[in-house]
Amino acid sequence: MITKNEILETNAMVGEANLDVRTITLGISLLDCMDSDVDRFNQKIYDKITTLAKDLVSVGDDIGRQFGVPIVNKRISVTPIAIAAAGLPEAAFLSVAQTLDRAAAAVGVNFIGGYTALVQKGMTAADTFLIKSIPEVLSKTERVCASVNVGCTKSGINMTAVKMMGEIILETAELTKDADSIGCAKFVVFTNAVEDNPFMAGAFHGVGEGDAIINVGVSGPGVVKKALELVAGQDFEAVCETIKKTAFKITRVGQVVAQEAAKRLNVPFGIIDLSLAPTPEIGDSIAEIFEVMGLEMAGAPGTTAALALLNDNVKKGGVMASSYVGGLSGAFIPVSEDQRMIDAVNAGALTLEKLEAMSCVCSVGLDMVAIPGNTPATTISGIIADEMAIGMINNKTTAVRIIPVIGKDVGDTAVFGGLLGYAPIMPVNKFSCADFINRGGRIPAPIHSFKN
């Protein structure tokens, strides 16, 4: 039973601390659309998406109005296309991506995820076709998001795929250079990718999921910041308890929204992802939480410890509020989407190396990081390899969404707009890793992976 005080408290979180439901994501299986005929395959995809998702946006808007909680995004994820399109010729993949784009536009969602390949141990012909098509796809579609999983704790890291990722990212950047290489903002490289992540650009509908599912991503860094202001100067026990209680309340809001959306769309409820995802709005920042904890600025000594504390207690509070917490669930640190993170980069407090260290304890990894457009592909691959190793060894999901902005260098700014925000170009280590990356092959799984 929801009490009057809880309603008033939720209204305050929305009005004063930027609480929102970041996304309702409808996951759709395309396995039953598989067909050896490209035209029939595309038609089946279009028909299934536009049928199941026809009311997604209107239902999300209605729920937002009814409960007084903004629902920022309505999105779709689909079965990894490298699986659903297996057996089709290379030339078919662009048309499949364009079909996804048309279907997403028809139902009014802003992004559709699942232009995905899972190549942690090797690549099929379909995986190779999809990966090679990513630059053209991201330059010729508006809503399609792509991802590639190149490693996992059980299989190791596919370094041949990692080498390809640097080349693919640089080519994508070149093809979208007229818009500050924004195509790269719609592409993520993963280790230990999860099947029920509702957040873009890495969402896909895993083969272990049902025919359709509703996954909801809640947010609320501003709510956590506001709560922590009330325990200023108190010890870490008070900080942890405050974060847990706040995460519990935020997750409860998401649970109500998720269950209502599932009921109205007649689709099973999947999971709540309780990640703290910042926006460019002032007061909706992970970095501001660090400052309230006592750090002068994100990147100062103690930042990794502060992020570890935040991430862990968000999860502890969230799992008490819902039996179905999943996705990534924790704190995101996307540079371009967090104003105070941007300020920290510009002040010299936050570097690429510090972000990498922070990614050891947060939900994902290097996210929305803009680097010079003349960065070599092998250096990009080296950055990816480092992040994938963190995920593999620590048995956690790590990801890289990195944007080499063609024509820009350190001191310049890339502007993406909307929730993607803007980002200062960050310096990259100039020493070469080309001979290391060019070895190819696979880095084996760590010994602690053999537990079965």
CSV table of C-alpha atoms in Angstrom, one decimal:
chain,number,residue,atom,x,y,z
A,1,MET,CA,0.0,0.0,0.0
A,2,ILE,CA,1.5,3.4,-1.0
A,3,THR,CA,1.0,6.0,1.7
A,4,LYS,CA,0.3,9.7,1.3
A,5,ASN,CA,3.8,10.5,2.7
A,6,GLU,CA,5.4,8.3,0.0
A,7,ILE,CA,3.4,10.1,-2.7
A,8,LEU,CA,4.6,13.5,-1.3
A,9,GLU,CA,8.1,12.3,-1.0
A,10,THR,CA,8.1,11.0,-4.6
A,11,ASN,CA,6.7,14.3,-5.9
A,12,ALA,CA,9.5,16.1,-4.1
A,13,MET,CA,12.1,13.8,-5.7
A,14,VAL,CA,10.6,14.5,-9.1
A,15,GLY,CA,10.2,18.3,-8.7
A,16,GLU,CA,13.4,19.1,-6.7
A,17,ALA,CA,15.9,16.4,-7.6
A,18,ASN,CA,15.3,15.3,-11.2
A,19,LEU,CA,14.0,11.9,-10.4
A,20,ASP,CA,12.8,10.1,-13.6
A,21,VAL,CA,12.4,6.8,-15.2
A,22,ARG,CA,15.1,6.9,-17.8
A,23,THR,CA,13.7,4.3,-20.1
A,24,ILE,CA,11.0,1.8,-20.7
A,25,THR,CA,12.6,-0.7,-23.1
A,26,LEU,CA,10.5,-3.3,-24.9
A,27,GLY,CA,12.6,-6.4,-25.8
A,28,ILE,CA,11.5,-8.3,-28.8
A,29,SER,CA,12.7,-11.7,-30.1
A,30,LEU,CA,13.3,-11.9,-33.8
A,31,LEU,CA,14.1,-15.6,-33.9
A,32,ASP,CA,10.7,-16.4,-35.4
A,33,CYS,CA,11.4,-13.9,-38.2
A,34,MET,CA,14.3,-15.8,-39.6
A,35,ASP,CA,14.0,-16.4,-43.3
A,36,SER,CA,16.4,-17.2,-46.1
A,37,ASP,CA,14.7,-14.6,-48.2
A,38,VAL,CA,15.9,-11.1,-47.3
A,39,ASP,CA,12.7,-9.3,-48.3
A,40,ARG,CA,10.5,-11.7,-46.3
A,41,PHE,CA,12.9,-11.4,-43.3
A,42,ASN,CA,12.7,-7.6,-43.4
A,43,GLN,CA,8.9,-7.6,-43.7
A,44,LYS,CA,8.6,-10.0,-40.7
A,45,ILE,CA,10.9,-7.8,-38.6
A,46,TYR,CA,8.9,-4.7,-39.5
A,47,ASP,CA,5.5,-6.3,-38.9
A,48,LYS,CA,6.5,-7.8,-35.5
A,49,ILE,CA,8.1,-4.6,-34.1
A,50,THR,CA,5.3,-2.3,-35.3
A,51,THR,CA,2.7,-4.7,-33.9
A,52,LEU,CA,4.2,-5.3,-30.5
A,53,ALA,CA,5.5,-1.8,-30.0
A,54,LYS,CA,2.6,0.2,-31.5
A,55,ASP,CA,1.4,1.5,-28.1
A,56,LEU,CA,4.8,1.7,-26.3
A,57,VAL,CA,5.2,5.4,-26.6
A,58,SER,CA,1.6,6.3,-25.8
A,59,VAL,CA,1.5,3.9,-22.8
A,60,GLY,CA,4.7,5.3,-21.5
A,61,ASP,CA,3.4,8.9,-21.8
A,62,ASP,CA,0.1,8.0,-20.1
A,63,ILE,CA,1.9,6.3,-17.2
A,64,GLY,CA,4.2,9.2,-16.7
A,65,ARG,CA,1.2,11.6,-16.5
A,66,GLN,CA,-0.8,9.3,-14.2
A,67,PHE,CA,2.1,8.8,-11.7
A,68,GLY,CA,3.7,12.2,-12.1
A,69,VAL,CA,7.1,10.7,-12.9
A,70,PRO,CA,8.8,11.7,-16.1
A,71,ILE,CA,9.5,8.7,-18.4
A,72,VAL,CA,12.2,10.1,-20.6
A,73,ASN,CA,12.7,7.5,-23.2
A,74,LYS,CA,10.8,4.6,-24.8
A,75,ARG,CA,13.0,2.2,-26.6
A,76,ILE,CA,13.2,-1.2,-28.2
A,77,SER,CA,15.8,-4.0,-28.1
A,78,VAL,CA,15.9,-7.0,-30.4
A,79,THR,CA,17.6,-10.3,-30.8
A,80,PRO,CA,21.3,-9.8,-31.9
A,81,ILE,CA,21.0,-9.4,-35.6
A,82,ALA,CA,24.1,-11.5,-36.3
A,83,ILE,CA,22.0,-14.4,-34.9
A,84,ALA,CA,18.7,-13.5,-36.4
A,85,ALA,CA,20.2,-12.8,-39.8
A,86,ALA,CA,22.6,-15.8,-39.9
A,87,GLY,CA,22.7,-17.3,-43.3
A,88,LEU,CA,21.9,-14.1,-45.2
A,89,PRO,CA,24.4,-12.6,-47.6
A,90,GLU,CA,26.7,-9.7,-46.6
A,91,ALA,CA,24.7,-7.3,-48.7
A,92,ALA,CA,21.6,-7.9,-46.7
A,93,PHE,CA,22.8,-6.5,-43.4
A,94,LEU,CA,22.4,-2.8,-44.3
A,95,SER,CA,18.8,-3.4,-45.4
A,96,VAL,CA,18.1,-5.2,-42.2
A,97,ALA,CA,19.4,-2.2,-40.2
A,98,GLN,CA,17.4,0.2,-42.3
A,99,THR,CA,14.3,-1.9,-41.6
A,100,LEU,CA,14.9,-1.6,-37.9
A,101,ASP,CA,15.3,2.1,-38.3
A,102,ARG,CA,12.0,2.4,-40.2
A,103,ALA,CA,10.2,0.3,-37.6
A,104,ALA,CA,11.6,2.4,-34.8
A,105,ALA,CA,10.5,5.6,-36.5
A,106,ALA,CA,7.0,4.1,-37.2
A,107,VAL,CA,6.3,3.5,-33.5
A,108,GLY,CA,8.0,6.7,-32.3
A,109,VAL,CA,10.9,5.4,-30.2
A,110,ASN,CA,14.2,7.3,-30.2
A,111,PHE,CA,16.6,4.3,-30.3
A,112,ILE,CA,16.5,0.6,-31.2
A,113,GLY,CA,19.3,-1.6,-29.9
A,114,GLY,CA,20.4,-5.1,-31.1
A,115,TYR,CA,22.5,-4.5,-34.1
A,116,THR,CA,24.8,-6.8,-32.2
A,117,ALA,CA,27.3,-9.6,-32.6
A,118,LEU,CA,28.6,-11.8,-29.7
A,119,VAL,CA,32.1,-12.8,-30.7
A,120,GLN,CA,33.9,-13.4,-27.3
A,121,LYS,CA,35.3,-16.7,-28.6
A,122,GLY,CA,35.1,-16.6,-32.3
A,123,MET,CA,33.3,-15.1,-35.3
A,124,THR,CA,30.7,-16.7,-37.6
A,125,ALA,CA,30.3,-15.4,-41.2
A,126,ALA,CA,27.2,-13.4,-40.0
A,127,ASP,CA,29.2,-11.9,-37.2
A,128,THR,CA,31.8,-10.7,-39.6
A,129,PHE,CA,29.3,-9.3,-42.0
A,130,LEU,CA,27.5,-7.4,-39.3
A,131,ILE,CA,30.8,-6.0,-37.8
A,132,LYS,CA,32.0,-4.8,-41.2
A,133,SER,CA,28.7,-3.1,-41.9
A,134,ILE,CA,28.6,-1.1,-38.7
A,135,PRO,CA,30.2,2.1,-40.0
A,136,GLU,CA,27.8,2.3,-43.0
A,137,VAL,CA,24.8,1.4,-40.9
A,138,LEU,CA,25.5,4.0,-38.2
A,139,SER,CA,26.0,6.7,-40.9
A,140,LYS,CA,22.8,5.8,-42.8
A,141,THR,CA,20.4,5.2,-39.9
A,142,GLU,CA,19.1,7.5,-37.2
A,143,ARG,CA,17.9,5.3,-34.4
A,144,VAL,CA,19.9,2.0,-34.7
A,145,CYS,CA,22.4,1.3,-32.0
A,146,ALA,CA,25.1,-1.3,-32.4
A,147,SER,CA,27.2,-3.4,-29.9
A,148,VAL,CA,29.8,-6.1,-30.0
A,149,ASN,CA,30.7,-8.4,-27.1
A,150,VAL,CA,34.4,-9.3,-27.5
A,151,GLY,CA,35.1,-11.0,-24.2
A,152,CYS,CA,33.8,-12.7,-21.1
A,153,THR,CA,35.1,-14.3,-18.0
A,154,LYS,CA,34.5,-17.8,-19.2
A,155,SER,CA,36.0,-17.4,-22.6
A,156,GLY,CA,38.7,-14.7,-22.4
A,157,ILE,CA,39.1,-11.8,-24.9
A,158,ASN,CA,38.9,-12.2,-28.6
A,159,MET,CA,41.8,-9.9,-29.5
A,160,THR,CA,41.3,-10.3,-33.3
A,161,ALA,CA,37.8,-8.8,-32.7
A,162,VAL,CA,39.3,-6.1,-30.5
A,163,LYS,CA,41.7,-5.1,-33.3
A,164,MET,CA,38.7,-4.8,-35.6
A,165,MET,CA,36.9,-2.6,-33.1
A,166,GLY,CA,39.5,0.1,-33.3
A,167,GLU,CA,39.2,0.1,-37.1
A,168,ILE,CA,35.4,0.0,-37.1
A,169,ILE,CA,35.2,2.9,-34.6
A,170,LEU,CA,37.6,5.1,-36.6
A,171,GLU,CA,35.7,4.3,-39.9
A,172,THR,CA,32.4,5.2,-38.2
A,173,ALA,CA,33.9,8.4,-36.9
A,174,GLU,CA,35.0,9.3,-40.4
A,175,LEU,CA,31.7,8.6,-42.0
A,176,THR,CA,29.9,10.8,-39.4
A,177,LYS,CA,32.5,13.5,-39.1
A,178,ASP,CA,30.1,16.2,-40.2
A,179,ALA,CA,28.2,15.7,-36.9
A,180,ASP,CA,31.2,15.4,-34.6
A,181,SER,CA,31.5,11.7,-35.3
A,182,ILE,CA,28.2,11.0,-33.5
A,183,GLY,CA,27.9,7.5,-35.1
A,184,CYS,CA,30.4,6.3,-32.5
A,185,ALA,CA,28.0,7.4,-29.7
A,186,LYS,CA,25.7,4.7,-30.9
A,187,PHE,CA,28.2,1.9,-30.7
A,188,VAL,CA,29.4,0.0,-27.6
A,189,VAL,CA,32.1,-2.7,-27.2
A,190,PHE,CA,31.5,-5.1,-24.3
A,191,THR,CA,32.9,-7.8,-22.1
A,192,ASN,CA,30.3,-9.8,-20.2
A,193,ALA,CA,27.4,-8.1,-21.9
A,194,VAL,CA,24.1,-8.8,-20.2
A,195,GLU,CA,20.9,-10.0,-22.0
A,196,ASP,CA,18.4,-7.7,-20.2
A,197,ASN,CA,20.1,-4.3,-20.3
A,198,PRO,CA,17.5,-1.6,-21.1
A,199,PHE,CA,20.0,1.2,-21.6
A,200,MET,CA,21.3,2.3,-25.0
A,201,ALA,CA,23.5,2.0,-26.9
A,202,GLY,CA,24.2,-1.5,-25.6
A,203,ALA,CA,20.7,-3.0,-25.2
A,204,PHE,CA,19.9,-6.2,-27.0
A,205,HIS,CA,17.3,-8.9,-26.4
A,206,GLY,CA,19.1,-12.0,-25.3
A,207,VAL,CA,18.4,-15.5,-26.6
A,208,GLY,CA,17.6,-16.6,-23.1
A,209,GLU,CA,14.7,-14.1,-22.9
A,210,GLY,CA,11.1,-14.7,-23.9
A,211,ASP,CA,9.3,-13.6,-27.0
A,212,ALA,CA,8.8,-10.1,-25.6
A,213,ILE,CA,9.7,-8.4,-22.3
A,214,ILE,CA,9.5,-5.0,-20.5
A,215,ASN,CA,12.7,-3.8,-18.9
A,216,VAL,CA,12.8,-0.5,-17.1
A,217,GLY,CA,15.8,1.7,-16.2
A,218,VAL,CA,15.4,4.1,-13.4
A,219,SER,CA,17.7,6.9,-12.5
A,220,GLY,CA,18.1,9.6,-9.9
A,221,PRO,CA,21.6,10.9,-9.1
A,222,GLY,CA,20.0,14.2,-8.1
A,223,VAL,CA,17.9,12.4,-5.5
A,224,VAL,CA,20.9,10.7,-4.0
A,225,LYS,CA,22.8,14.0,-3.9
A,226,LYS,CA,19.9,15.7,-2.2
A,227,ALA,CA,19.7,13.0,0.4
A,228,LEU,CA,23.4,13.1,1.1
A,229,GLU,CA,23.3,16.8,1.7
A,230,LEU,CA,21.2,16.0,4.8
A,231,VAL,CA,24.0,13.9,6.3
A,232,ALA,CA,26.9,16.3,5.6
A,233,GLY,CA,29.9,15.7,7.9
A,234,GLN,CA,28.6,12.4,9.2
A,235,ASP,CA,30.6,9.2,8.9
A,236,PHE,CA,30.5,6.6,6.1
A,237,GLU,CA,28.0,4.4,7.9
A,238,ALA,CA,25.5,7.3,7.6
A,239,VAL,CA,26.4,7.8,4.0
A,240,CYS,CA,25.9,4.2,3.1
A,241,GLU,CA,22.6,4.0,4.9
A,242,THR,CA,21.3,7.1,3.2
A,243,ILE,CA,22.3,5.8,-0.3
A,244,LYS,CA,20.6,2.4,0.4
A,245,LYS,CA,17.4,4.0,1.6
A,246,THR,CA,17.3,6.4,-1.3
A,247,ALA,CA,18.0,3.6,-3.9
A,248,PHE,CA,15.1,1.7,-2.3
A,249,LYS,CA,12.7,4.5,-2.9
A,250,ILE,CA,13.9,5.1,-6.4
A,251,THR,CA,13.6,1.5,-7.3
A,252,ARG,CA,10.1,1.3,-5.9
A,253,VAL,CA,9.0,4.0,-8.3
A,254,GLY,CA,10.5,2.0,-11.2
A,255,GLN,CA,8.8,-1.1,-10.0
A,256,VAL,CA,5.4,0.5,-10.1
A,257,VAL,CA,6.0,2.0,-13.6
A,258,ALA,CA,7.4,-1.4,-14.9
A,259,GLN,CA,4.5,-3.4,-13.6
A,260,GLU,CA,1.9,-0.9,-15.0
A,261,ALA,CA,3.6,-0.8,-18.4
A,262,ALA,CA,3.8,-4.6,-18.6
A,263,LYS,CA,0.1,-4.9,-17.7
A,264,ARG,CA,-1.0,-2.3,-20.3
A,265,LEU,CA,1.1,-3.6,-23.1
A,266,ASN,CA,0.3,-7.3,-22.2
A,267,VAL,CA,3.9,-8.1,-22.1
A,268,PRO,CA,5.7,-9.8,-19.1
A,269,PHE,CA,7.7,-7.6,-16.8
A,270,GLY,CA,11.4,-8.4,-16.9
A,271,ILE,CA,13.8,-6.4,-14.7
A,272,ILE,CA,14.4,-3.1,-13.1
A,273,ASP,CA,17.8,-1.7,-13.9
A,274,LEU,CA,18.5,0.8,-11.0
A,275,SER,CA,21.6,2.4,-12.6
A,276,LEU,CA,22.2,6.0,-11.6
A,277,ALA,CA,22.5,7.6,-15.0
A,278,PRO,CA,23.3,11.3,-15.2
A,279,THR,CA,22.1,13.9,-17.7
A,280,PRO,CA,23.5,17.2,-18.8
A,281,GLU,CA,21.0,18.9,-16.4
A,282,ILE,CA,22.5,20.8,-13.5
A,283,GLY,CA,21.9,18.8,-10.3
A,284,ASP,CA,21.6,15.4,-12.1
A,285,SER,CA,25.2,14.4,-11.8
A,286,ILE,CA,27.2,11.6,-10.4
A,287,ALA,CA,30.2,13.9,-10.1
A,288,GLU,CA,28.1,16.2,-7.8
A,289,ILE,CA,27.5,13.2,-5.5
A,290,PHE,CA,31.3,12.9,-5.1
A,291,GLU,CA,31.5,16.5,-4.2
A,292,VAL,CA,28.8,16.2,-1.6
A,293,MET,CA,30.7,13.2,-0.2
A,294,GLY,CA,33.7,15.5,0.3
A,295,LEU,CA,35.8,15.5,-2.8
A,296,GLU,CA,36.8,18.8,-4.3
A,297,MET,CA,36.1,17.5,-7.8
A,298,ALA,CA,35.6,14.2,-9.6
A,299,GLY,CA,39.0,12.7,-10.2
A,300,ALA,CA,40.5,13.8,-6.9
A,301,PRO,CA,42.2,11.1,-4.8
A,302,GLY,CA,39.4,9.1,-3.2
A,303,THR,CA,37.1,9.2,-6.3
A,304,THR,CA,37.4,5.4,-7.0
A,305,ALA,CA,36.6,4.7,-3.3
A,306,ALA,CA,33.6,7.0,-3.4
A,307,LEU,CA,32.3,5.4,-6.6
A,308,ALA,CA,32.7,1.9,-5.1
A,309,LEU,CA,30.7,2.9,-2.1
A,310,LEU,CA,28.0,4.5,-4.2
A,311,ASN,CA,27.7,1.6,-6.6
A,312,ASP,CA,27.6,-1.0,-3.9
A,313,ASN,CA,25.0,0.7,-1.8
A,314,VAL,CA,22.7,1.6,-4.7
A,315,LYS,CA,22.6,-2.2,-5.4
A,316,LYS,CA,22.0,-3.1,-1.7
A,317,GLY,CA,19.1,-0.7,-1.5
A,318,GLY,CA,17.7,-1.7,-4.9
A,319,VAL,CA,17.5,-5.4,-4.3
A,320,MET,CA,15.4,-4.8,-1.2
A,321,ALA,CA,12.9,-2.9,-3.3
A,322,SER,CA,12.4,-5.4,-6.2
A,323,SER,CA,12.9,-9.1,-6.6
A,324,TYR,CA,13.8,-8.6,-10.3
A,325,VAL,CA,16.8,-6.3,-10.4
A,326,GLY,CA,18.9,-6.9,-13.4
A,327,GLY,CA,20.6,-5.1,-16.4
A,328,LEU,CA,23.7,-3.3,-15.2
A,329,SER,CA,22.4,-1.6,-12.0
A,330,GLY,CA,24.9,0.8,-10.5
A,331,ALA,CA,26.4,4.1,-11.4
A,332,PHE,CA,27.2,5.2,-14.9
A,333,ILE,CA,30.0,7.7,-15.6
A,334,PRO,CA,29.5,9.0,-19.1
A,335,VAL,CA,31.6,12.1,-19.5
A,336,SER,CA,29.5,13.9,-22.1
A,337,GLU,CA,26.2,13.4,-20.1
A,338,ASP,CA,27.4,14.7,-16.8
A,339,GLN,CA,28.1,18.5,-16.5
A,340,ARG,CA,30.3,18.2,-13.5
A,341,MET,CA,32.3,15.4,-15.1
A,342,ILE,CA,32.9,17.7,-18.1
A,343,ASP,CA,34.0,20.4,-15.7
A,344,ALA,CA,36.4,18.0,-14.0
A,345,VAL,CA,38.0,17.1,-17.4
A,346,ASN,CA,38.3,20.7,-18.3
A,347,ALA,CA,39.9,21.5,-14.9
A,348,GLY,CA,42.5,18.7,-15.4
A,349,ALA,CA,41.1,16.7,-12.4
A,350,LEU,CA,39.8,13.8,-14.5
A,351,THR,CA,41.9,11.9,-17.0
A,352,LEU,CA,41.3,8.9,-19.2
A,353,GLU,CA,43.5,6.8,-16.9
A,354,LYS,CA,41.5,7.8,-13.8
A,355,LEU,CA,38.2,7.0,-15.6
A,356,GLU,CA,39.7,3.5,-16.4
A,357,ALA,CA,40.5,3.1,-12.7
A,358,MET,CA,36.9,4.1,-11.7
A,359,SER,CA,35.5,1.7,-14.2
A,360,CYS,CA,36.8,-1.2,-12.0
A,361,VAL,CA,34.1,-0.5,-9.5
A,362,CYS,CA,31.2,1.0,-11.5
A,363,SER,CA,28.4,-0.4,-13.7
A,364,VAL,CA,30.1,-0.1,-17.1
A,365,GLY,CA,33.3,1.5,-18.2
A,366,LEU,CA,34.6,4.2,-20.5
A,367,ASP,CA,31.4,5.9,-21.6
A,368,MET,CA,30.9,8.8,-24.0
A,369,VAL,CA,34.6,9.7,-24.0
A,370,ALA,CA,35.7,12.0,-26.8
A,371,ILE,CA,39.3,11.7,-28.0
A,372,PRO,CA,41.4,13.3,-30.8
A,373,GLY,CA,40.3,12.3,-34.3
A,374,ASN,CA,43.8,11.4,-35.4
A,375,THR,CA,44.2,8.7,-32.7
A,376,PRO,CA,45.4,5.5,-34.4
A,377,ALA,CA,43.0,2.6,-34.6
A,378,THR,CA,45.5,0.4,-32.7
A,379,THR,CA,45.5,2.8,-29.8
A,380,ILE,CA,41.7,2.7,-29.7
A,381,SER,CA,41.9,-1.1,-29.7
A,382,GLY,CA,44.5,-0.9,-26.8
A,383,ILE,CA,42.1,1.2,-24.7
A,384,ILE,CA,39.3,-1.3,-25.4
A,385,ALA,CA,41.6,-4.2,-24.5
A,386,ASP,CA,42.4,-2.7,-21.2
A,387,GLU,CA,38.8,-2.1,-20.3
A,388,MET,CA,37.8,-5.6,-21.5
A,389,ALA,CA,40.6,-7.1,-19.3
A,390,ILE,CA,39.1,-5.3,-16.2
A,391,GLY,CA,35.7,-6.9,-17.0
A,392,MET,CA,37.1,-10.4,-17.7
A,393,ILE,CA,39.3,-10.6,-14.5
A,394,ASN,CA,36.7,-9.0,-12.2
A,395,ASN,CA,33.8,-11.0,-13.6
A,396,LYS,CA,31.8,-7.8,-14.3
A,397,THR,CA,30.4,-6.1,-17.3
A,398,THR,CA,32.7,-3.4,-18.8
A,399,ALA,CA,32.2,-1.4,-21.9
A,400,VAL,CA,33.8,1.2,-24.1
A,401,ARG,CA,31.9,3.9,-26.0
A,402,ILE,CA,34.6,6.1,-27.3
A,403,ILE,CA,34.4,8.8,-29.9
A,404,PRO,CA,37.5,9.8,-32.0
A,405,VAL,CA,36.2,13.2,-33.2
A,406,ILE,CA,37.5,13.7,-36.7
A,407,GLY,CA,39.1,17.2,-37.2
A,408,LYS,CA,39.2,17.9,-33.5
A,409,ASP,CA,42.0,17.8,-30.9
A,410,VAL,CA,42.6,18.3,-27.2
A,411,GLY,CA,41.2,21.7,-26.2
A,412,ASP,CA,38.2,21.4,-28.6
A,413,THR,CA,34.7,20.3,-27.7
A,414,ALA,CA,32.4,17.8,-29.5
A,415,VAL,CA,28.7,18.6,-29.4
A,416,PHE,CA,26.2,15.7,-29.7
A,417,GLY,CA,22.9,17.3,-28.4
A,418,GLY,CA,20.1,16.0,-26.3
A,419,LEU,CA,20.8,13.5,-23.6
A,420,LEU,CA,24.2,12.8,-25.2
A,421,GLY,CA,25.3,16.3,-24.3
A,422,TYR,CA,28.8,17.5,-25.2
A,423,ALA,CA,32.3,16.5,-24.4
A,424,PRO,CA,35.8,18.0,-24.2
A,425,ILE,CA,38.4,16.1,-26.3
A,426,MET,CA,40.5,14.2,-23.8
A,427,PRO,CA,44.2,13.5,-24.3
A,428,VAL,CA,45.3,9.9,-25.1
A,429,ASN,CA,48.6,8.3,-24.3
A,430,LYS,CA,50.9,8.8,-27.3
A,431,PHE,CA,53.0,5.6,-26.9
A,432,SER,CA,52.2,2.9,-29.4
A,433,CYS,CA,50.6,-0.5,-28.7
A,434,ALA,CA,50.4,-1.5,-32.3
A,435,ASP,CA,52.7,-4.6,-32.1
A,436,PHE,CA,50.6,-5.9,-29.2
A,437,ILE,CA,47.3,-5.4,-30.9
A,438,ASN,CA,48.4,-6.8,-34.2
A,439,ARG,CA,49.2,-10.2,-32.6
A,440,GLY,CA,45.5,-11.2,-32.9
A,441,GLY,CA,44.2,-14.4,-31.4
A,442,ARG,CA,42.6,-14.8,-28.0
A,443,ILE,CA,43.6,-13.9,-24.5
A,444,PRO,CA,42.6,-17.0,-22.5
A,445,ALA,CA,40.1,-16.9,-19.6
A,446,PRO,CA,41.4,-16.3,-16.1
A,447,ILE,CA,41.9,-19.4,-14.0
A,448,HIS,CA,39.1,-18.5,-11.6
A,449,SER,CA,36.6,-18.9,-14.5
A,450,PHE,CA,36.7,-22.7,-14.2
A,451,LYS,CA,34.1,-23.1,-11.5
A,452,ASN,CA,31.6,-25.5,-13.2
